[in-house]
Every structure is written in C-alpha cells, then in structure tokens.
Amino acid sequence: MGEGRASDEPLELALYARDAGVAVGRADAVCFPGSGAEIAAAVRVARRHGRPFVARGSGTGLAGGSTPLGDPVVIVTTQMNRVLEVDAEACVAWVEPGVLNLDLSREVAPLGLHYAPDPSSQQACTIGGNVGTNAGGPHCLSEGVTSAHILAVDVVLPDGTEARLGSLAPDAPGYDLRGCFVGSEGTMGIATRIAVRLTPDPPCVATMLCAFDSVEAAAATVSGVIAAGVLPAALEMMDARITEAVEDFVGAGYPRDAQAVLLAEVDGLAGGVAAQVDAISSVARANGATLVRVAADDAERALLWKGRKSAFGAIARIAPDYYLHDAVVPRTKLVDVLRRVYEIADAHQLIVMNVFHAGDGNLHPLLVFDRREPGIWERVYAAGTEILDACIDAGGVLTGEHGVGIEKRDLMARMFSVDDLDAQARLRDAFDPDGAANPQKVLPRGSRCGELQRVPEGTWI
Amino acid sequence: MGEGRASDEPLELALYARDAGVAVGRADAVCFPGSGAEIAAAVRVARRHGRPFVARGSGTGLAGGSTPLGDPVVIVTTQMNRVLEVDAEACVAWVEPGVLNLDLSREVAPLGLHYAPDPSSQQACTIGGNVGTNAGGPHCLSEGVTSAHILAVDVVLPDGTEARLGSLAPDAPGYDLRGCFVGSEGTMGIATRIAVRLTPDPPCVATMLCAFDSVEAAAATVSGVIAAGVLPAALEMMDARITEAVEDFVGAGYPRDAQAVLLAEVDGLAGGVAAQVDAISSVARANGATLVRVAADDAERALLWKGRKSAFGAIARIAPDYYLHDAVVPRTKLVDVLRRVYEIADAHQLIVMNVFHAGDGNLHPLLVFDRREPGIWERVYAAGTEILDACIDAGGVLTGEHGVGIEKRDLMARMFSVDDLDAQARLRDAFDPDGAANPQKVLPRGSRCGELQRVPEGTWI
C-alpha cells in the first residue's frame, strides 16, 4: 500500500472509533486503500497478523455498523471515489465503493439518468455504505431499496480471496449471493467495485403537499392512495412538531397549523402524472385534507423536498441531541403504532417527532434531548427499546434501512427464533469462520445452536 | 407419514424419474407428504437411511431440476395444495408449496388481488416450484420475478432442522437467506409454507398488438418504449413462424404476414393507461409498425393472451418434439443475438421459433424436430449450446427463469470463474455439507477450489 495510506496515530484512530451512532469502539490501525488490489492487500495483511477488519465509507451510519470492535484494522474506502464506467444504453455504471450517492446521480445527470435510492444522507454517504446497509430513501417506495439497484459486486471475501457476486444481466443463475452481500453490513467482506443500475429520469414529475388535522387522517390517506391503484414515487409523512421545526429552519412552505403533512411525488408520462395527481387529491380530500397543493414549478418542488431532507438538521434548534430510530411496520398498523410511540415518549417525559417513509411503513421516531441532563440516556434507551418492541409486536421489523450494527444486535432474538438465527450464522461461518469481518456485529452471541455452551465466555464471533 | 403416502412401486418410480425436460434419473422411493411435519419427517428418514432427497412440485420444469439423481427419495408436494391464510388488507397469503400458481390467483380474485408472476405453465406449475426456480412470466417486466413476491419461507433444511427465512414485513435485517432460497432449485431444502405478496388488480388495463415487417423494427420498438419512460406491465415478442403456428392453432387474430408481432399490456389509472397507449403507438409507428391495435374489450384481450400462452402447444402441429431454451441478453443486444440464433439453427438445418419476454431480454428460442430422425439429438444439442454461448458472449446469462438443474450445470463455468463458483459452493456446503438436497444439480463438479483433487472420481456433490 502506498505511502501515507495507513496510520496508527492516536488522533486518526480516535476519528475512526465510531460512526454517526452512539457506540464507540477502538481501531488498531486505519488505512485508506486506493484500489481493489490495495483493499485485498489490507485484508490479507490484517489476517496475517491475526487482526479482524472493518470496512468504512463516510461513517454516516447510525447503528454502529462501522464502529471498530475487537481491535480491527479499519479499511476506509473514501479514497476510492471514481465512477469507473458508464453504459448509458444499458443503464449500468461500475463505481468504486467510496463514490458518494449524490455524486453518482450528478455525474450521470447529463445522460438523463440517476441512481434511484436516495437516503437523506445522500450528500455524504457512499455507495459502498449503501450496499452494506441495503439503504433506502424516499424514492425507494416505487423503485425498491438498494438491493434492487445493485447488479453485481466484486468483493474481497473475509479470507482475502476475491469473487464476483451477481451479474450485469438480470437474474443470474445459482444462489443469489449478491443479494446476501447487500445488507450484510461488512460481515461478508468488502466491495471493491460495484455495478449499479441507473434509472432513466421520468419525463414528467409532480410533487404534492397535503395537510391534515390528524395523524390518523394522513395515515388513512396513505392506505387509500395505494388502494386506489397509485404507487407514488415517494410518499413521506411529517408530524406537527417536525413540520414546525422544519418551517422555522428552512421555510419550506409547510402549513404550521397542520397535525400531519404528506409529501407525495408522482412521475411518468404527463397524462399518467395528471391522473395520479387527481387520484391522490381525491383520496386526501375524502380523508378531510385541509390543504392539497401541487408544486407549480421546479423551484417549489425543490423547496418542498428541502424541507423534508432538512428535518434532522432542523431539530438541532429544539435540543442539542437526538436519537433516531428506524423500524418498519405493516402500513395497515401505522396509526396504532404511531399512537403507541407518542405514549411511550410521554411516559418517559421525552419529546418525540416523526418524519418517515409512510408509503413503506418505515418509521423514524426521533427522540430529542440534552445529554447534559442527568439520567437522560437511560430514559432515551428505555423509550427506544419500547418503541422497537411495539413495532415488532405489530408485525414489523427492527430496522428498515439503517442496519443492525451493534445497536440492535441483541434485539435480533426478538424477531428471529434460535433456529432462524442459526441459519444466518451458517452463512456467516461459511464465509468467515474466524469472525474476522466486522466482528461482533449483526448476529447476537448465541446465534449458533449450542454456541453458548461451545464458545468460551468473552469470545465473540 | 400416513398410509399410502410413500411408494417404491416401479411404475410410480418411473413416473417420477424425470420432469418436463429431457434428463431421466432414477428415484429410490417417492412420497407425498400432507403437511410440513411430514416433509420434515421424510427428509429425516431419508437422511437416517443415507439417502439424498429431491423436492418436486408438478414436474413442469424444463431443466431437469427435479429429476432424481443419486438414488434419492422424491418428495412430492402436490398433496399440500391449500391456501392457508389470506390477509387482504396487508396483501399477504400463506400457502402450501403444492398450490398451483393460477389457483392462487383464482382464489384471491374476489378480493381484487392476484399473484403477479405468471409463467406460461401457470395452470400446472406450483408455487413451491416457482420458488425453486425463481420463475418469471410476462407480467414480471413491471412487477419483478418470483423473488420480489416471496416475503418469507418456512423451510426444512437439508439436515432436517426447520427455520423461517425472511419476514412478513419488508427488508428483514440480517442476511437475505430468503433471497438465496428462492432460485436455489431445491439445494437448500424444502419449503413447507410460503408467504406470498398479493398484488391489487389494476383499475384499468389495455392490451395492444403491434405488427412489424422485421424483427429489428419490433426490437427497436421495445427499446424505444422503455426509453420513452413507459414500463409496460408486459412486452412480449413473437416471430413470423410462431405467429403463424399460433394463428393456425387458436386463431388469436394475429396478422399472418408480419415478420414479428409485439404484445404490450399497460395498466394503472385510466388516464395513465391512455397516456401509455399513446406513447407505445407513437414509438411503434415511428419504427414502421404495419398494425397497431388496442383490444376493444376483455374478450379480445383474453384472445390476444391466449395466442401467446398457447405458443408451445401450437408448435406440436409443426413437429412432434421441441427443445425450448431460456437465456437472458441485455435488451440492447436483442437484434444481434436473434440474428445469430437464426444463423445457428440454419447451420444445423433446424427450425427455430422465437417467442419471448422482449422487455426483459429473456429469449426462448424453440428448436422443433422429430426425435425419430437419426442424429437429430446431436444437432439439437449442438445448436442449443451454440445459442447459449452466443447469449453469454453478448453479456447475457444462461437461464432466465427455467433454472440450471442438470441441463445447464456444466455450462455454469462459462459464466462464472472458479472463484465465483467457489463462493457459491461455500453457501451450499454451509447448509448441506453432505450434498443430500437435490444432489448433482446447479453447481458443476469442480466448483470448490481444489475439489477435483479432493473428491474421488465418480462422487458427486
């Protein structure tokens, strides 16, 4: 690896000891490979010296997925930020893992193409990190999450060998290892090159804002729109508190007196867009919408989206800290679960705000607080755990797009039986019998049948 | 297992010695479990007696995927044909693996729902078999193939243990073992219960027939329609020979003088459907379409589809035997590959017909012949191999929806490197170290690094 590409300076190690979540770990060394060959070399050197390794992009993850545990070598992909190849006709690009999500869309924009998954962190997060967490975003409602946009991945497996998973043509035969790698949070190795599917820009787009007197009316509109045969490109909900915070922050033109607002986007041929706007308007009005507005031009569209995407910045004006949760519930249970979320926050004397991918049932309850308040962390953790329990009890899952990481590892047993987790552990053991790739993440200790008996206390895989 | 649920009668064994493909194997015993517990029992009994096992639905597969090799117990799921549970609000049904594809859609039709993947064999094939091959169908262009419609699977793993893969809520955390199981062709165990996603019937549907003077013009229309921002529900192509055979057989109203016809279906809100019909008509006319017709009513729509779905029956009037291939090429390479397919058939003095999922680039070259002609099989095999080679050379894959089975196992090395196949073999070994689940299928011998040295000649995994 070239000069200056590896370091064990204490300041550098401290910088890479955590991601944007709360868990803090400890890196043994950090390196910045410039090529796939250097990633492979980093993995092999780490393994030769008995060290595990962790892949890391921009560190925007909220679940501790790239937090170094078990004294690993942190392999940072941010230097590998080139779009290597674009085939506009086939709508495919090969990219390095450190390319930023929004940079990719910007680069292919002149071709009339974009990369569809658009997490709120898209200005900062990397495609490699998106692959690791199987990231979502507002426009994943109609387009599908990251896995639907990754055709193939060239990877360095945990033992340092290399392989291509998937294929440029759809539906490659054999096991869908590509699909397993996407969302594996760095536990199956590191991507060195990623073939992404590019999506043609739609000929016509309309963005709508609907306001309601109750969260229930907004949620009923979400169900009603889907039932009417409309699958919007995006369908986002914000509650009163977050709407007000956003209005104070960026002045997006959201109504301050609404209990809930929906942001809906539809796209396609002009005639189809008009039909969808009419259908959504009808459903919203039937559910008592107090406002239905279609953005008049691109500037107004951009402002409506700026409000939504600034939500997490906006809350800094209310309290210095926040804990953002991520869970999915069946769309039909949205109202019940939201009510329960407010109750839980009240019981712990916490402020909760909700801004989320309503069409997908992907909730993002956001607890705001001041960490200097004594005993506050205990209340925040307790409320968070109860919120996730409520989501799982409603038939949901404990993460939609942020990943399990270290944050939710020990909650996996709430969702999966011992047998289910054992099946997952078999795959992990098949690719990483020594637990060298991102150790202590995703699967709880005890995932393997009989493991608690077999593995000496204090050993993690 | 109950009385009459297992047999080793020679006639019975002969019946289950093959699927609808050409490979013939040999079953050691055949059984017909009536429940998930009986499937698990069958697997455990087989394993206790040192026998491998093969799952089998209706046996409509064309790649020998359920052909018994290695003297296995054949576990037939056709007695397990109940729809167990339908949640119309959540659009989910739990079904047994032996439920026929079309029966499922018929059962949920009164609720305004259907099961989207619609293989041509949908009257006869089972959901369990669809899961095994990750089956496609005309309407998978917009809706995605089987994997996009399977939320969770309760499985008996090859060692007889049971687990649930996936989750009813979308995007379950952890490895996507559900996605690996779908398309694993019985090598990861047997599904006992399957949670399928049901799709709301669209409010409005239009079916169009376009005719062209050349295959090139039809293929250019396919690309042009997608480029215009329209993703039809289905986009099927038929060449002149198959069109004529279908017309003779069912009188679907296809023009006899066309060199190629396209069948396009669009759905959604009425306004959107009208816009898509206009866009497709414009693109077709710009490419010199000699006919653009929109079905006037449901009866005409049904007749147009009847033609497409009767294609394989129709060719029985031309020759007694056919060999149907299945490969995917990038949509941009359709014209080049089709030209090559005709050349290859000519060179081997064979008749080839093409009817296929054009929107997906999923080709189905159909070689028709009479098996009584001396030396014909050699020519059919040689032409088939050359056709698959041409598809792979164009950046395609060797099977779109029929699976690898035994038919294409030894061609896997044409697509995947030794390292790529080794990664696949690791997953197989993790779940089935003894090679007991559908032995000798999918992965070629030599998939594991160093295997040719390690495994004694004549042993298959």
PDB file of N, CA and C in Angstrom, chain B residues 131-179:
ATOM      1  N   VAL B 131     -40.835 -20.994  -6.567  1.00  0.00           N
ATOM      2  CA  VAL B 131     -39.810 -20.532  -5.622  1.00  0.00           C
ATOM      3  C   VAL B 131     -38.471 -21.196  -5.954  1.00  0.00           C
ATOM      4  N   GLY B 132     -38.504 -22.491  -6.249  1.00  0.00           N
ATOM      5  CA  GLY B 132     -37.275 -23.216  -6.554  1.00  0.00           C
ATOM      6  C   GLY B 132     -36.513 -22.629  -7.729  1.00  0.00           C
ATOM      7  N   THR B 133     -37.248 -22.246  -8.782  1.00  0.00           N
ATOM      8  CA  THR B 133     -36.574 -21.744  -9.988  1.00  0.00           C
ATOM      9  C   THR B 133     -36.541 -20.221 -10.066  1.00  0.00           C
ATOM     10  N   ASN B 134     -37.149 -19.531  -9.094  1.00  0.00           N
ATOM     11  CA  ASN B 134     -37.317 -18.068  -9.189  1.00  0.00           C
ATOM     12  C   ASN B 134     -37.976 -17.744 -10.523  1.00  0.00           C
ATOM     13  N   ALA B 135     -39.160 -18.319 -10.724  1.00  0.00           N
ATOM     14  CA  ALA B 135     -39.854 -18.274 -12.008  1.00  0.00           C
ATOM     15  C   ALA B 135     -40.215 -16.855 -12.445  1.00  0.00           C
ATOM     16  N   GLY B 136     -40.287 -16.675 -13.741  1.00  0.00           N
ATOM     17  CA  GLY B 136     -40.700 -15.406 -14.327  1.00  0.00           C
ATOM     18  C   GLY B 136     -42.080 -15.531 -14.950  1.00  0.00           C
ATOM     19  N   GLY B 137     -42.325 -14.730 -15.978  1.00  0.00           N
ATOM     20  CA  GLY B 137     -43.623 -14.721 -16.653  1.00  0.00           C
ATOM     21  C   GLY B 137     -43.794 -13.361 -17.311  1.00  0.00           C
ATOM     22  N   PRO B 138     -44.745 -13.250 -18.262  1.00  0.00           N
ATOM     23  CA  PRO B 138     -44.901 -11.986 -18.989  1.00  0.00           C
ATOM     24  C   PRO B 138     -45.036 -10.768 -18.071  1.00  0.00           C
ATOM     25  N   HIS B 139     -45.805 -10.877 -16.995  1.00  0.00           N
ATOM     26  CA  HIS B 139     -46.056  -9.706 -16.166  1.00  0.00           C
ATOM     27  C   HIS B 139     -44.944  -9.419 -15.165  1.00  0.00           C
ATOM     28  N   CYS B 140     -43.834 -10.152 -15.260  1.00  0.00           N
ATOM     29  CA  CYS B 140     -42.693  -9.870 -14.379  1.00  0.00           C
ATOM     30  C   CYS B 140     -41.887  -8.676 -14.874  1.00  0.00           C
ATOM     31  N   LEU B 141     -42.199  -8.153 -16.065  1.00  0.00           N
ATOM     32  CA  LEU B 141     -41.466  -6.983 -16.564  1.00  0.00           C
ATOM     33  C   LEU B 141     -41.631  -5.814 -15.598  1.00  0.00           C
ATOM     34  N   SER B 142     -42.861  -5.512 -15.239  1.00  0.00           N
ATOM     35  CA  SER B 142     -43.053  -4.379 -14.318  1.00  0.00           C
ATOM     36  C   SER B 142     -43.108  -4.833 -12.875  1.00  0.00           C
ATOM     37  N   GLU B 143     -43.504  -6.066 -12.615  1.00  0.00           N
ATOM     38  CA  GLU B 143     -43.749  -6.488 -11.234  1.00  0.00           C
ATOM     39  C   GLU B 143     -42.566  -7.225 -10.614  1.00  0.00           C
ATOM     40  N   GLY B 144     -41.568  -7.616 -11.420  1.00  0.00           N
ATOM     41  CA  GLY B 144     -40.445  -8.366 -10.867  1.00  0.00           C
ATOM     42  C   GLY B 144     -40.742  -9.853 -10.836  1.00  0.00           C
ATOM     43  N   VAL B 145     -39.677 -10.679 -10.823  1.00  0.00           N
ATOM     44  CA  VAL B 145     -39.831 -12.130 -10.838  1.00  0.00           C
ATOM     45  C   VAL B 145     -40.190 -12.627  -9.441  1.00  0.00           C
ATOM     46  N   THR B 146     -40.294 -13.954  -9.315  1.00  0.00           N
ATOM     47  CA  THR B 146     -40.818 -14.567  -8.086  1.00  0.00           C
ATOM     48  C   THR B 146     -40.194 -14.010  -6.814  1.00  0.00           C
ATOM     49  N   SER B 147     -38.887 -13.816  -6.815  1.00  0.00           N
ATOM     50  CA  SER B 147     -38.209 -13.357  -5.598  1.00  0.00           C
ATOM     51  C   SER B 147     -38.820 -12.078  -5.034  1.00  0.00           C
ATOM     52  N   ALA B 148     -39.351 -11.228  -5.901  1.00  0.00           N
ATOM     53  CA  ALA B 148     -39.948  -9.967  -5.447  1.00  0.00           C
ATOM     54  C   ALA B 148     -41.319 -10.178  -4.821  1.00  0.00           C
ATOM     55  N   HIS B 149     -41.827 -11.404  -4.876  1.00  0.00           N
ATOM     56  CA  HIS B 149     -43.181 -11.667  -4.395  1.00  0.00           C
ATOM     57  C   HIS B 149     -43.214 -12.693  -3.266  1.00  0.00           C
ATOM     58  N   ILE B 150     -42.038 -13.076  -2.793  1.00  0.00           N
ATOM     59  CA  ILE B 150     -41.959 -14.039  -1.690  1.00  0.00           C
ATOM     60  C   ILE B 150     -41.423 -13.292  -0.475  1.00  0.00           C
ATOM     61  N   LEU B 151     -42.241 -13.190   0.553  1.00  0.00           N
ATOM     62  CA  LEU B 151     -41.842 -12.443   1.744  1.00  0.00           C
ATOM     63  C   LEU B 151     -41.080 -13.325   2.721  1.00  0.00           C
ATOM     64  N   ALA B 152     -41.546 -14.532   2.912  1.00  0.00           N
ATOM     65  CA  ALA B 152     -40.931 -15.428   3.893  1.00  0.00           C
ATOM     66  C   ALA B 152     -41.190 -16.865   3.474  1.00  0.00           C
ATOM     67  N   VAL B 153     -40.329 -17.756   3.913  1.00  0.00           N
ATOM     68  CA  VAL B 153     -40.479 -19.183   3.612  1.00  0.00           C
ATOM     69  C   VAL B 153     -40.151 -19.966   4.877  1.00  0.00           C
ATOM     70  N   ASP B 154     -41.049 -20.848   5.273  1.00  0.00           N
ATOM     71  CA  ASP B 154     -40.716 -21.816   6.315  1.00  0.00           C
ATOM     72  C   ASP B 154     -40.115 -23.017   5.612  1.00  0.00           C
ATOM     73  N   VAL B 155     -38.906 -23.405   6.036  1.00  0.00           N
ATOM     74  CA  VAL B 155     -38.201 -24.451   5.288  1.00  0.00           C
ATOM     75  C   VAL B 155     -37.730 -25.584   6.197  1.00  0.00           C
ATOM     76  N   VAL B 156     -37.600 -26.759   5.597  1.00  0.00           N
ATOM     77  CA  VAL B 156     -36.855 -27.855   6.211  1.00  0.00           C
ATOM     78  C   VAL B 156     -35.486 -27.828   5.553  1.00  0.00           C
ATOM     79  N   LEU B 157     -34.463 -27.583   6.348  1.00  0.00           N
ATOM     80  CA  LEU B 157     -33.100 -27.523   5.811  1.00  0.00           C
ATOM     81  C   LEU B 157     -32.611 -28.945   5.522  1.00  0.00           C
ATOM     82  N   PRO B 158     -31.527 -29.084   4.759  1.00  0.00           N
ATOM     83  CA  PRO B 158     -31.074 -30.419   4.350  1.00  0.00           C
ATOM     84  C   PRO B 158     -30.783 -31.367   5.516  1.00  0.00           C
ATOM     85  N   ASP B 159     -30.476 -30.822   6.705  1.00  0.00           N
ATOM     86  CA  ASP B 159     -30.217 -31.721   7.840  1.00  0.00           C
ATOM     87  C   ASP B 159     -31.480 -32.023   8.632  1.00  0.00           C
ATOM     88  N   GLY B 160     -32.636 -31.587   8.130  1.00  0.00           N
ATOM     89  CA  GLY B 160     -33.891 -31.903   8.791  1.00  0.00           C
ATOM     90  C   GLY B 160     -34.336 -30.864   9.809  1.00  0.00           C
ATOM     91  N   THR B 161     -33.500 -29.873  10.100  1.00  0.00           N
ATOM     92  CA  THR B 161     -33.941 -28.810  11.008  1.00  0.00           C
ATOM     93  C   THR B 161     -34.839 -27.836  10.242  1.00  0.00           C
ATOM     94  N   GLU B 162     -35.576 -27.038  11.017  1.00  0.00           N
ATOM     95  CA  GLU B 162     -36.523 -26.121  10.392  1.00  0.00           C
ATOM     96  C   GLU B 162     -36.210 -24.675  10.739  1.00  0.00           C
ATOM     97  N   ALA B 163     -36.498 -23.764   9.843  1.00  0.00           N
ATOM     98  CA  ALA B 163     -36.262 -22.342  10.108  1.00  0.00           C
ATOM     99  C   ALA B 163     -37.201 -21.510   9.244  1.00  0.00           C
ATOM    100  N   ARG B 164     -37.440 -20.270   9.675  1.00  0.00           N
ATOM    101  CA  ARG B 164     -38.129 -19.312   8.819  1.00  0.00           C
ATOM    102  C   ARG B 164     -37.105 -18.368   8.222  1.00  0.00           C
ATOM    103  N   LEU B 165     -37.140 -18.240   6.906  1.00  0.00           N
ATOM    104  CA  LEU B 165     -36.258 -17.310   6.204  1.00  0.00           C
ATOM    105  C   LEU B 165     -37.104 -16.126   5.748  1.00  0.00           C
ATOM    106  N   GLY B 166     -36.629 -14.902   5.992  1.00  0.00           N
ATOM    107  CA  GLY B 166     -37.389 -13.716   5.619  1.00  0.00           C
ATOM    108  C   GLY B 166     -38.377 -13.330   6.702  1.00  0.00           C
ATOM    109  N   SER B 167     -39.317 -12.459   6.345  1.00  0.00           N
ATOM    110  CA  SER B 167     -40.231 -11.877   7.322  1.00  0.00           C
ATOM    111  C   SER B 167     -41.412 -11.271   6.580  1.00  0.00           C
ATOM    112  N   LEU B 168     -42.570 -11.160   7.236  1.00  0.00           N
ATOM    113  CA  LEU B 168     -43.729 -10.571   6.557  1.00  0.00           C
ATOM    114  C   LEU B 168     -43.526  -9.083   6.307  1.00  0.00           C
ATOM    115  N   ALA B 169     -42.811  -8.423   7.194  1.00  0.00           N
ATOM    116  CA  ALA B 169     -42.512  -7.008   6.948  1.00  0.00           C
ATOM    117  C   ALA B 169     -41.355  -6.937   5.959  1.00  0.00           C
ATOM    118  N   PRO B 170     -41.298  -5.889   5.160  1.00  0.00           N
ATOM    119  CA  PRO B 170     -40.244  -5.829   4.145  1.00  0.00           C
ATOM    120  C   PRO B 170     -38.864  -5.632   4.757  1.00  0.00           C
ATOM    121  N   ASP B 171     -37.837  -6.051   4.020  1.00  0.00           N
ATOM    122  CA  ASP B 171     -36.460  -5.727   4.388  1.00  0.00           C
ATOM    123  C   ASP B 171     -36.071  -6.181   5.785  1.00  0.00           C
ATOM    124  N   ALA B 172     -36.262  -7.463   6.062  1.00  0.00           N
ATOM    125  CA  ALA B 172     -35.843  -8.020   7.346  1.00  0.00           C
ATOM    126  C   ALA B 172     -34.339  -7.856   7.498  1.00  0.00           C
ATOM    127  N   PRO B 173     -33.871  -7.572   8.719  1.00  0.00           N
ATOM    128  CA  PRO B 173     -32.433  -7.436   8.932  1.00  0.00           C
ATOM    129  C   PRO B 173     -31.702  -8.774   8.797  1.00  0.00           C
ATOM    130  N   GLY B 174     -30.388  -8.713   8.756  1.00  0.00           N
ATOM    131  CA  GLY B 174     -29.580  -9.933   8.619  1.00  0.00           C
ATOM    132  C   GLY B 174     -29.385 -10.309   7.161  1.00  0.00           C
ATOM    133  N   TYR B 175     -28.778 -11.453   6.947  1.00  0.00           N
ATOM    134  CA  TYR B 175     -28.538 -11.925   5.581  1.00  0.00           C
ATOM    135  C   TYR B 175     -29.852 -12.253   4.895  1.00  0.00           C
ATOM    136  N   ASP B 176     -29.936 -11.989   3.601  1.00  0.00           N
ATOM    137  CA  ASP B 176     -31.162 -12.279   2.870  1.00  0.00           C
ATOM    138  C   ASP B 176     -31.194 -13.746   2.446  1.00  0.00           C
ATOM    139  N   LEU B 177     -31.334 -14.638   3.434  1.00  0.00           N
ATOM    140  CA  LEU B 177     -31.391 -16.070   3.119  1.00  0.00           C
ATOM    141  C   LEU B 177     -32.650 -16.420   2.331  1.00  0.00           C
ATOM    142  N   ARG B 178     -33.715 -15.644   2.551  1.00  0.00           N
ATOM    143  CA  ARG B 178     -34.933 -15.816   1.754  1.00  0.00           C
ATOM    144  C   ARG B 178     -34.597 -15.708   0.269  1.00  0.00           C
ATOM    145  N   GLY B 179     -33.803 -14.661  -0.050  1.00  0.00           N
ATOM    146  CA  GLY B 179     -33.426 -14.448  -1.440  1.00  0.00           C
ATOM    147  C   GLY B 179     -32.539 -15.543  -1.989  1.00  0.00           C
TER     148      GLY B 179
END
